[in-house]
CSV table of C-alpha atoms and ligand atoms in Angstrom, one decimal:
chain,number,residue,atom,x,y,z
A,95,UNK,CA,41.7,-17.6,54.9
A,96,UNK,CA,37.9,-17.4,55.4
A,97,UNK,CA,36.3,-17.5,58.8
A,98,UNK,CA,35.0,-21.0,58.7
A,99,UNK,CA,38.4,-22.3,57.6
A,100,UNK,CA,40.3,-20.4,60.3
A,101,UNK,CA,37.8,-21.6,63.0
A,102,UNK,CA,38.3,-25.1,61.9
A,103,UNK,CA,42.0,-24.8,62.0
A,104,UNK,CA,41.9,-23.3,65.5
A,105,UNK,CA,39.7,-26.2,66.7
A,106,UNK,CA,41.9,-28.8,65.0
A,107,UNK,CA,44.9,-27.2,66.7
A,108,UNK,CA,43.2,-27.5,70.1
A,109,UNK,CA,42.1,-31.2,70.0
A,110,UNK,CA,44.4,-34.2,70.1
A,111,UNK,CA,44.7,-36.4,67.0
A,112,UNK,CA,42.8,-39.3,68.5
A,113,UNK,CA,39.7,-37.1,68.9
A,114,UNK,CA,37.3,-37.1,66.0
A,115,UNK,CA,35.8,-33.8,65.0
A,116,UNK,CA,32.2,-33.8,63.9
A,117,UNK,CA,31.3,-30.4,62.2
A,118,UNK,CA,27.7,-29.8,63.3
A,119,UNK,CA,26.2,-28.0,60.3
A,120,UNK,CA,22.5,-28.0,61.2
A,121,UNK,CA,20.6,-25.0,59.9
A,122,UNK,CA,23.6,-23.8,57.9
A,123,UNK,CA,23.5,-23.4,54.1
A,124,UNK,CA,25.4,-25.7,51.8
A,125,UNK,CA,27.8,-22.9,50.9
A,126,UNK,CA,29.0,-22.9,54.5
A,127,UNK,CA,29.4,-26.6,54.6
A,128,UNK,CA,31.4,-26.4,51.3
A,129,UNK,CA,33.8,-24.0,52.9
A,130,UNK,CA,34.5,-26.5,55.6
A,131,UNK,CA,34.7,-29.2,53.0
A,132,UNK,CA,37.3,-27.2,51.0
A,133,UNK,CA,39.2,-26.8,54.3
A,134,UNK,CA,39.4,-30.6,54.5
A,135,UNK,CA,36.5,-31.4,56.8
A,136,UNK,CA,34.7,-34.7,55.9
A,137,UNK,CA,32.5,-35.5,58.9
A,138,UNK,CA,29.4,-33.5,59.2
A,139,UNK,CA,26.6,-33.8,61.8
A,140,UNK,CA,23.0,-32.9,61.4
A,141,UNK,CA,20.0,-33.2,63.7
A,142,UNK,CA,17.1,-33.4,61.2
A,143,UNK,CA,16.9,-36.3,58.8
A,144,UNK,CA,15.3,-34.4,55.9
A,145,UNK,CA,17.8,-31.6,56.0
A,146,UNK,CA,20.7,-34.1,56.1
A,147,UNK,CA,19.2,-36.0,53.2
A,148,UNK,CA,18.9,-32.8,51.1
A,149,UNK,CA,22.5,-31.9,51.8
A,150,UNK,CA,23.7,-35.4,51.1
A,151,UNK,CA,22.0,-35.4,47.7
A,152,UNK,CA,23.8,-32.3,46.5
A,153,UNK,CA,27.2,-32.5,48.2
A,154,UNK,CA,30.3,-34.5,47.4
A,155,UNK,CA,29.9,-38.2,48.1
A,156,UNK,CA,33.0,-38.7,50.2
A,157,UNK,CA,31.3,-36.8,53.1
A,158,UNK,CA,30.6,-38.9,56.2
A,159,UNK,CA,27.2,-38.1,57.6
A,160,UNK,CA,26.4,-38.3,61.3
A,161,UNK,CA,22.9,-38.0,62.6
A,162,UNK,CA,23.3,-36.4,66.0
A,163,UNK,CA,19.6,-35.6,66.9
A,164,UNK,CA,16.7,-37.5,68.2
A,165,UNK,CA,15.5,-40.0,65.6
A,166,UNK,CA,11.9,-41.0,64.9
A,167,UNK,CA,11.6,-44.6,64.0
A,168,UNK,CA,9.5,-43.9,60.9
A,169,UNK,CA,12.1,-41.6,59.4
A,170,UNK,CA,15.1,-44.0,59.5
A,171,UNK,CA,14.4,-45.1,56.0
A,172,UNK,CA,15.2,-41.6,54.6
A,173,UNK,CA,18.9,-41.9,55.7
A,174,UNK,CA,19.5,-45.6,55.7
A,175,UNK,CA,21.2,-45.6,52.4
A,176,UNK,CA,24.0,-43.2,53.4
A,177,UNK,CA,24.2,-42.3,57.1
A,178,UNK,CA,27.4,-43.5,58.7
A,179,UNK,CA,26.8,-43.0,62.5
A,180,UNK,CA,23.6,-42.4,64.5
A,181,UNK,CA,24.6,-40.8,67.8
A,182,UNK,CA,21.4,-40.8,69.8
A,183,UNK,CA,20.0,-44.3,69.8
A,184,UNK,CA,17.9,-44.9,72.9
A,185,UNK,CA,15.6,-47.8,72.4
A,186,UNK,CA,15.5,-51.4,71.1
A,187,UNK,CA,12.6,-50.4,68.7
A,188,UNK,CA,14.9,-47.8,67.1
A,189,UNK,CA,17.8,-50.2,66.8
A,190,UNK,CA,15.6,-52.8,65.2
A,191,UNK,CA,14.3,-50.3,62.6
A,192,UNK,CA,17.8,-49.1,61.8
A,193,UNK,CA,18.9,-52.8,61.3
A,194,UNK,CA,15.9,-53.5,59.1
A,195,UNK,CA,16.5,-50.4,56.9
A,196,UNK,CA,20.3,-51.0,56.7
A,197,UNK,CA,19.7,-54.5,55.5
A,198,UNK,CA,17.8,-53.2,52.5
A,199,UNK,CA,20.9,-51.5,51.3
A,200,UNK,CA,23.2,-54.3,52.4
A,201,UNK,CA,25.0,-52.0,54.8
A,202,UNK,CA,25.9,-51.8,58.4
A,203,UNK,CA,25.0,-48.6,60.2
A,204,UNK,CA,27.1,-47.6,63.2
A,205,UNK,CA,25.3,-46.5,66.4
A,206,UNK,CA,26.0,-44.9,69.7
A,207,UNK,CA,23.7,-45.4,72.7
A,208,UNK,CA,22.7,-42.0,74.2
A,209,UNK,CA,23.1,-42.0,77.9
A,210,UNK,CA,21.2,-39.5,80.0
A,211,UNK,CA,23.7,-37.5,82.0
A,212,UNK,CA,22.1,-34.1,82.3
A,213,UNK,CA,20.4,-33.2,85.5
A,214,UNK,CA,17.3,-31.7,84.1
A,215,UNK,CA,15.1,-31.3,81.0
A,216,UNK,CA,16.5,-33.9,78.6
A,217,UNK,CA,13.7,-36.3,77.6
A,218,UNK,CA,16.0,-38.6,75.7
A,219,UNK,CA,18.6,-41.1,76.6
A,220,UNK,CA,19.0,-44.3,78.5
A,221,UNK,CA,20.0,-44.8,82.1
A,222,UNK,CA,23.2,-46.8,82.6
A,223,UNK,CA,21.1,-49.8,83.6
A,224,UNK,CA,18.9,-49.6,80.5
A,225,UNK,CA,22.0,-49.3,78.3
A,226,UNK,CA,23.4,-52.5,79.8
A,227,UNK,CA,20.1,-54.3,79.3
A,228,UNK,CA,20.3,-53.4,75.6
A,229,UNK,CA,23.9,-54.4,75.2
A,230,UNK,CA,23.3,-57.7,76.9
A,231,UNK,CA,20.1,-58.6,75.1
A,232,UNK,CA,20.2,-61.5,72.6
A,233,UNK,CA,17.8,-59.7,70.3
A,234,UNK,CA,20.3,-56.8,70.0
A,235,UNK,CA,23.2,-59.2,69.4
A,236,UNK,CA,21.2,-60.7,66.6
A,237,UNK,CA,20.9,-57.5,64.7
A,238,UNK,CA,23.6,-58.0,62.1
A,239,UNK,CA,23.3,-54.6,60.3
A,240,UNK,CA,23.8,-52.3,63.2
A,241,UNK,CA,27.1,-51.9,65.0
A,242,UNK,CA,27.0,-50.3,68.4
A,243,UNK,CA,30.4,-48.6,68.6
A,244,UNK,CA,30.1,-46.4,71.7
A,245,UNK,CA,28.1,-44.1,73.8
A,246,UNK,CA,27.0,-40.4,73.6
A,247,UNK,CA,26.0,-37.9,76.2
A,248,UNK,CA,24.9,-34.3,76.4
A,249,UNK,CA,25.8,-32.3,79.5
A,250,UNK,CA,23.4,-30.0,81.2
A,251,UNK,CA,23.2,-26.6,79.4
A,252,UNK,CA,24.6,-24.4,82.2
A,253,UNK,CA,27.5,-22.1,83.1
A,254,UNK,CA,28.2,-24.3,86.1
A,255,UNK,CA,31.5,-25.9,85.1
A,256,UNK,CA,31.4,-28.1,88.2
A,257,UNK,CA,28.1,-29.6,87.1
A,258,UNK,CA,29.3,-30.2,83.6
A,259,UNK,CA,32.5,-31.8,84.9
A,260,UNK,CA,30.6,-34.1,87.2
A,261,UNK,CA,28.4,-35.3,84.3
A,262,UNK,CA,31.4,-35.9,82.0
A,263,UNK,CA,33.2,-37.8,84.8
A,264,UNK,CA,30.1,-40.0,85.3
A,265,UNK,CA,29.8,-41.0,81.7
A,266,UNK,CA,33.5,-41.6,81.4
A,267,UNK,CA,33.4,-43.9,84.4
A,268,UNK,CA,30.5,-45.8,82.9
A,269,UNK,CA,32.4,-46.1,79.6
A,270,UNK,CA,35.5,-47.4,81.3
A,271,UNK,CA,33.5,-49.8,83.4
A,272,UNK,CA,31.7,-51.5,80.5
A,273,UNK,CA,34.4,-51.5,77.9
A,274,UNK,CA,36.2,-54.6,79.1
A,275,UNK,CA,33.1,-56.7,78.4
A,276,UNK,CA,32.2,-54.9,75.2
A,277,UNK,CA,35.4,-54.3,73.2
A,278,UNK,CA,33.4,-52.9,70.2
A,279,UNK,CA,32.7,-49.8,72.2
A,280,UNK,CA,35.4,-47.4,71.3
A,281,UNK,CA,33.7,-44.0,70.9
A,282,UNK,CA,32.8,-41.7,73.7
A,283,UNK,CA,30.9,-38.8,72.0
A,284,UNK,CA,30.8,-35.9,74.5
A,285,UNK,CA,31.6,-32.2,74.0
A,286,UNK,CA,30.1,-29.3,72.1
A,287,UNK,CA,31.4,-25.8,71.3
A,288,UNK,CA,31.0,-24.6,74.9
A,289,UNK,CA,32.4,-27.6,76.7
A,290,UNK,CA,34.6,-29.6,74.3
A,291,UNK,CA,37.9,-28.8,76.1
A,292,UNK,CA,36.5,-30.2,79.4
A,293,UNK,CA,35.0,-33.2,77.5
A,294,UNK,CA,38.5,-34.0,76.1
A,295,UNK,CA,40.0,-33.8,79.6
A,296,UNK,CA,37.3,-36.3,80.6
A,297,UNK,CA,38.2,-38.8,77.9
A,298,UNK,CA,36.0,-37.7,74.9
A,299,UNK,CA,37.0,-39.5,71.6
A,300,UNK,CA,34.5,-37.5,69.5
A,301,UNK,CA,33.4,-33.9,69.8
A,302,UNK,CA,30.4,-32.4,68.1
A,303,UNK,CA,31.1,-28.7,67.3
A,304,UNK,CA,28.8,-26.4,65.5
A,305,UNK,CA,28.7,-22.7,66.4
A,306,UNK,CA,32.5,-22.4,67.0
A,307,UNK,CA,33.0,-23.4,63.4
A,308,UNK,CA,30.0,-22.0,61.5
A,309,UNK,CA,29.0,-19.1,63.9
A,310,UNK,CA,25.8,-18.8,65.9
A,311,UNK,CA,22.6,-20.3,64.6
A,312,UNK,CA,19.4,-18.3,64.3
A,313,UNK,CA,17.3,-21.4,65.1
A,314,UNK,CA,17.6,-25.1,65.7
B,173,LIG,C1,23.6,-28.6,67.9
B,173,LIG,C2,24.3,-29.8,68.6
B,173,LIG,C3,25.7,-29.8,68.8
B,173,LIG,C4,26.6,-28.6,68.5
B,173,LIG,O1,26.3,-27.5,69.3
B,173,LIG,P1,27.2,-26.2,69.3
B,173,LIG,O2,27.0,-25.6,70.7
B,173,LIG,O3,26.8,-25.3,68.2
B,173,LIG,O4,28.6,-26.7,69.2
B,173,LIG,C5,26.2,-30.9,69.4
B,173,LIG,N1,25.5,-32.0,69.7
B,173,LIG,C6,24.2,-32.0,69.5
B,173,LIG,C7,23.4,-33.3,69.8
B,173,LIG,C8,23.5,-30.9,68.9
B,173,LIG,O5,22.2,-31.0,68.7
């Protein structure tokens, strides 16, 4: 068994069946992705649209591609024909563009709203209030080619486990609070290599794991 295959197996053995595993393959060569593919992995996450499009072009067409990074509105068109789920939607402007591009291909693109949960640095993401305003807006309800299926968050990059747990707890509480009114919301995307176990304890339904599968990245 090669390393990528055994890493994948270890992770699969450590996550419950109802948790979706996104293999985060950014910066990694296609040969690495193919090892994961051969080991049965079908969902891959990338954070740059151009890199994802290049990989999509050459790789098997039964792969499900997730865009996990920040999306610039003017680049949506490069992935609209194939992307399955966009994790980090944080504005009406972006949702509208995704809808417009998806329509051209007669598709529906799934989206998650990125909620700001980290204490510091993160420039991106919506406050809980802003997310509710989006979910309630008539304009958003009229976008027929996007489907908002959940929320996503990134915890503070820290060794302070207490801090991370607090942030996961907060987004899970928000998720539970809004779900009764928005039954379409079924995905809570939290957890990466360093914190996915805690994220699952706090109700994650989708983990995004890169380095624990493919090894450390040199950049990105
Ligand atoms: C890179 C990245 C990940 C995966 O990070 P690892 O620590 O390598 O598991 C998850 N989510 C997002 C948004 C990322 O950009």
